mmCIF file of C-alpha atoms in Angstrom:
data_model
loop_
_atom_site.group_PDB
_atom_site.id
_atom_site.type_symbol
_atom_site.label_atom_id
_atom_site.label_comp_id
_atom_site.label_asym_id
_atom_site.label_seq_id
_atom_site.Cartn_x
_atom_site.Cartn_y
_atom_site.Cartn_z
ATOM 1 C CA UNK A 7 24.711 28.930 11.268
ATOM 2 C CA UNK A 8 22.032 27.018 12.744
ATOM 3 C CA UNK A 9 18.989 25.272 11.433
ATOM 4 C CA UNK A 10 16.507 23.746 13.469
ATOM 5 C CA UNK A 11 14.099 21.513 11.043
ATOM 6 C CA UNK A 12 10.235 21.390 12.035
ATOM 7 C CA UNK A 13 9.478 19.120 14.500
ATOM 8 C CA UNK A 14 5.729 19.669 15.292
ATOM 9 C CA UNK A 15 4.161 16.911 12.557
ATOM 10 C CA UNK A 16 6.753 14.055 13.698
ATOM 11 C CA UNK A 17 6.253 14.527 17.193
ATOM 12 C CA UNK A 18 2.623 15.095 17.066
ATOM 13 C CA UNK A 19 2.520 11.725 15.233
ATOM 14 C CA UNK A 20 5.044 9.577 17.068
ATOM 15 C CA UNK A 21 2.957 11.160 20.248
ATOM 16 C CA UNK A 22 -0.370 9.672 18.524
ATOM 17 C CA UNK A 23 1.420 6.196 17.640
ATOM 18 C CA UNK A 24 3.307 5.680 21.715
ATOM 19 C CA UNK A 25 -0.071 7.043 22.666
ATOM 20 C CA UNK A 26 -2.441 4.293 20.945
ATOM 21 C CA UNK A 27 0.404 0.960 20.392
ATOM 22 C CA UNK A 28 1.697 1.776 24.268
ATOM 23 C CA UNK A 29 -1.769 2.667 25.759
ATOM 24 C CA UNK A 30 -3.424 -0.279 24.231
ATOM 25 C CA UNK A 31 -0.433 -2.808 25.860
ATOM 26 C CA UNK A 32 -0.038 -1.453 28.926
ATOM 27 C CA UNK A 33 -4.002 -0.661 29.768
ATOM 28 C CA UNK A 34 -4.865 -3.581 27.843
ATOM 29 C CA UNK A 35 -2.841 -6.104 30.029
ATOM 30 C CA UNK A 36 -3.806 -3.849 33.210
ATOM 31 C CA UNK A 37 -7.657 -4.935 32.028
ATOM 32 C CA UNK A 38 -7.512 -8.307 30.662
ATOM 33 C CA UNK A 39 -5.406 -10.082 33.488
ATOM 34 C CA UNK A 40 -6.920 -10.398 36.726
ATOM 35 C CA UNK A 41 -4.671 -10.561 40.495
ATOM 36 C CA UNK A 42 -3.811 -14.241 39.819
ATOM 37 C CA UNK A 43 -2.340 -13.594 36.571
ATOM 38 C CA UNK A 44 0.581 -11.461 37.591
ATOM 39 C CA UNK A 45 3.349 -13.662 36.309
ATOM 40 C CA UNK A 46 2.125 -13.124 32.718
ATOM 41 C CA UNK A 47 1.310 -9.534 33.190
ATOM 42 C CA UNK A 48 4.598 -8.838 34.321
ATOM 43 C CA UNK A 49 6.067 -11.293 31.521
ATOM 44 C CA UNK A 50 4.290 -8.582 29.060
ATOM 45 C CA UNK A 51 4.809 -5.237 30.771
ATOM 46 C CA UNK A 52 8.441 -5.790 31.286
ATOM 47 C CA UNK A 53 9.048 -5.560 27.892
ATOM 48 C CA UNK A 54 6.703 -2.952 26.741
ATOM 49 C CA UNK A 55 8.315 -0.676 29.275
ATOM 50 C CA UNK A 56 11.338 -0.951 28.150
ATOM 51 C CA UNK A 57 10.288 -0.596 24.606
ATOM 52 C CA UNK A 58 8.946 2.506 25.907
ATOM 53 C CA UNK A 59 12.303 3.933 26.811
ATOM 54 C CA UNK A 60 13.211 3.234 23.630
ATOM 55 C CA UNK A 61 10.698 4.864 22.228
ATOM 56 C CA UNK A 62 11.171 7.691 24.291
ATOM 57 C CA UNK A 63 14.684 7.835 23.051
ATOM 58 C CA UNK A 64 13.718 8.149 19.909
ATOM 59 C CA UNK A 65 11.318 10.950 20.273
ATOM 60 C CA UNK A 66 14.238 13.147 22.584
ATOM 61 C CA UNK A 67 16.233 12.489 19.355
ATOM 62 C CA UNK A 68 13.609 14.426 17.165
ATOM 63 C CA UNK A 69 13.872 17.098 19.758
ATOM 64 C CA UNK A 70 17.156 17.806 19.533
ATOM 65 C CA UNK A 71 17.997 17.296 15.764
ATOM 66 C CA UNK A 72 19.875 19.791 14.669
ATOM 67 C CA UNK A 73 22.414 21.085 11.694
ATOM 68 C CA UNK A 74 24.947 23.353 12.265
ATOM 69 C CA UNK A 75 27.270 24.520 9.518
ATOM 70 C CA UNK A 76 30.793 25.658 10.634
ATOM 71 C CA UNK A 77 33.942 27.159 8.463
ATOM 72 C CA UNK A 78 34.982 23.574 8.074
ATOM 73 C CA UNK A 79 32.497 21.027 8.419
ATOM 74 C CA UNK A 80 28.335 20.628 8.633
ATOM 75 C CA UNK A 81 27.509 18.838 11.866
ATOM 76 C CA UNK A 82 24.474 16.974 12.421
ATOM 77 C CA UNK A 83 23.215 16.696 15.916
ATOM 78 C CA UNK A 84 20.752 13.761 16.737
ATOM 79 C CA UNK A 85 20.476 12.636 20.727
ATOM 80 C CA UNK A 86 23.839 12.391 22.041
ATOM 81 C CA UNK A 87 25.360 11.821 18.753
ATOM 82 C CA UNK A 88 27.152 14.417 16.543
ATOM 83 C CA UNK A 89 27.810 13.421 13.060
ATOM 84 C CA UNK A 90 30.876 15.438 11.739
ATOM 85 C CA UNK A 91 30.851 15.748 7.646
ATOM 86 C CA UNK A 92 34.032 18.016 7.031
ATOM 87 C CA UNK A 93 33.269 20.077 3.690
ATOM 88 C CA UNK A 94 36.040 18.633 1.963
ATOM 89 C CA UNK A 95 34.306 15.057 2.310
ATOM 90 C CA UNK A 96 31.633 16.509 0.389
ATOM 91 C CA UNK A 97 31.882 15.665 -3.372
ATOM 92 C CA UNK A 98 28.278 16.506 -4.516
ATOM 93 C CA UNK A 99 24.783 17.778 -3.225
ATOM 94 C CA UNK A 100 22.169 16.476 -4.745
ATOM 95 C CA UNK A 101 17.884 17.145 -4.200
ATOM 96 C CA UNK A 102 15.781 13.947 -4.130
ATOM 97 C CA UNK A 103 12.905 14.135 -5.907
ATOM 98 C CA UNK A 104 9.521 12.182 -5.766
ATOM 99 C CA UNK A 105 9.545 9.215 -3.178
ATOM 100 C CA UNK A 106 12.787 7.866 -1.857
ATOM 101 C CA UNK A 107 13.342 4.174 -2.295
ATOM 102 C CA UNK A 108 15.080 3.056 0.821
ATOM 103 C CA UNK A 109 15.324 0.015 2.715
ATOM 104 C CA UNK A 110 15.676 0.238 6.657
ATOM 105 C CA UNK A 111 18.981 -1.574 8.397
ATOM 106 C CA UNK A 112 18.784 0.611 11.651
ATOM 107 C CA UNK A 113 16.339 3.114 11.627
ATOM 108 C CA UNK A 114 12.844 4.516 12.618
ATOM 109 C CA UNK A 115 10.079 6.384 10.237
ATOM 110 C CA UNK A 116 6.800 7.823 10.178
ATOM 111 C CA UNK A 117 5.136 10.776 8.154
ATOM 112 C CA UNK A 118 7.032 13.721 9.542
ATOM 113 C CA UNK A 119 10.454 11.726 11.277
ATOM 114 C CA UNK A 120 13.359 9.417 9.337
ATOM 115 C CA UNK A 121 16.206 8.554 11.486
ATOM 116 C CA UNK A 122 18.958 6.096 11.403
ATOM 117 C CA UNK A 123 20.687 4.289 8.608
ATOM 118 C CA UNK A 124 19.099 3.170 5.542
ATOM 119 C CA UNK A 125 19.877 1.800 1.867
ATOM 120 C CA UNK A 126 19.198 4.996 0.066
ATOM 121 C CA UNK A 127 18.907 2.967 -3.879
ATOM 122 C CA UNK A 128 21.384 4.457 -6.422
ATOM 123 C CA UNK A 129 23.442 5.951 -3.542
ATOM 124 C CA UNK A 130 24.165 3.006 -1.088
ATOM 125 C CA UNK A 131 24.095 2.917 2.985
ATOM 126 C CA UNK A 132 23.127 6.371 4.212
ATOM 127 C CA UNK A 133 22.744 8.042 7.668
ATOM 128 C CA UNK A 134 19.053 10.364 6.951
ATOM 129 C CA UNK A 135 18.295 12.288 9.936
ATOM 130 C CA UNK A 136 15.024 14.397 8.597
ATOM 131 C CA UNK A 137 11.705 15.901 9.231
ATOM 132 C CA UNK A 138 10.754 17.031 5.927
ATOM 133 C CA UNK A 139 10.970 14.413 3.122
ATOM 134 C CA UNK A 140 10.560 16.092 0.652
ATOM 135 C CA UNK A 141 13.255 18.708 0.806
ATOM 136 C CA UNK A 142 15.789 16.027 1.605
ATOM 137 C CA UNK A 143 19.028 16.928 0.306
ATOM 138 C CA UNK A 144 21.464 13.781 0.126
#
């Protein structure tokens, strides 16, 4: 079985965020700096692009999250990656309820997207790949 988590509120809103943080850098330097300045403009476009593909990254990832459950293990898809959780690893499912009280090592967030790894409190380091926060299941 497949599911396919909704997608439409993260990506509309990490489309608003590259839209407004990556349209003000990039048209903003494009603006501000005149011809003689190119050594700085390139000096801060260099790096915004590539945050960019980062960001971009990110996004594909939200497009191709996935969970598939199989006769002998629930595989998460995210990007390239596929997380493999065999059922017998699983010792207990558990719903989160109210606001989750995480701290971020690796990982990106915004209303409607969580990815990477995170300090989930009163359950330790956790890989959350999620759209929908508040029918997390952990």
């Amino acid at each position: 079985m497949l599911d396919k988590p909704s997608k439409s509120k993260g990506l509309f809103i990490g489309l608003l965020l590259a839209a407004y943080f990556f349209g003000t850098v990039i048209f903003g330097t494009k603006v501000a700096l005149g011809p003689e300045d190119r050594l700085l403009e390139m000096t801060l476009l260099i790096p915004a692009f590539l945050l960019l593909a980062l960001y971009v990254y990110i996004l594909f990832g939200l497009l191709t999250m996935n969970y598939k459950s199989t006769d002998g293990a629930l595989v998460v898809s995210w990007a390239h990656k596929r997380y493999t959780i065999p059922w017998s690893k699983i010792t207990q499912i558990q719903k989160v309820t109210g606001r989750l009280n995480t701290i971020s090592y690796l990982g990106v967030s915004w209303p409607g997207y969580m990815a990477g790894t995170y300090d989930l409190k009163g359950v330790g380091p956790t890989k959350i790949f999620a759209t929908d926060l508040q029918k997390l299941v952990v």
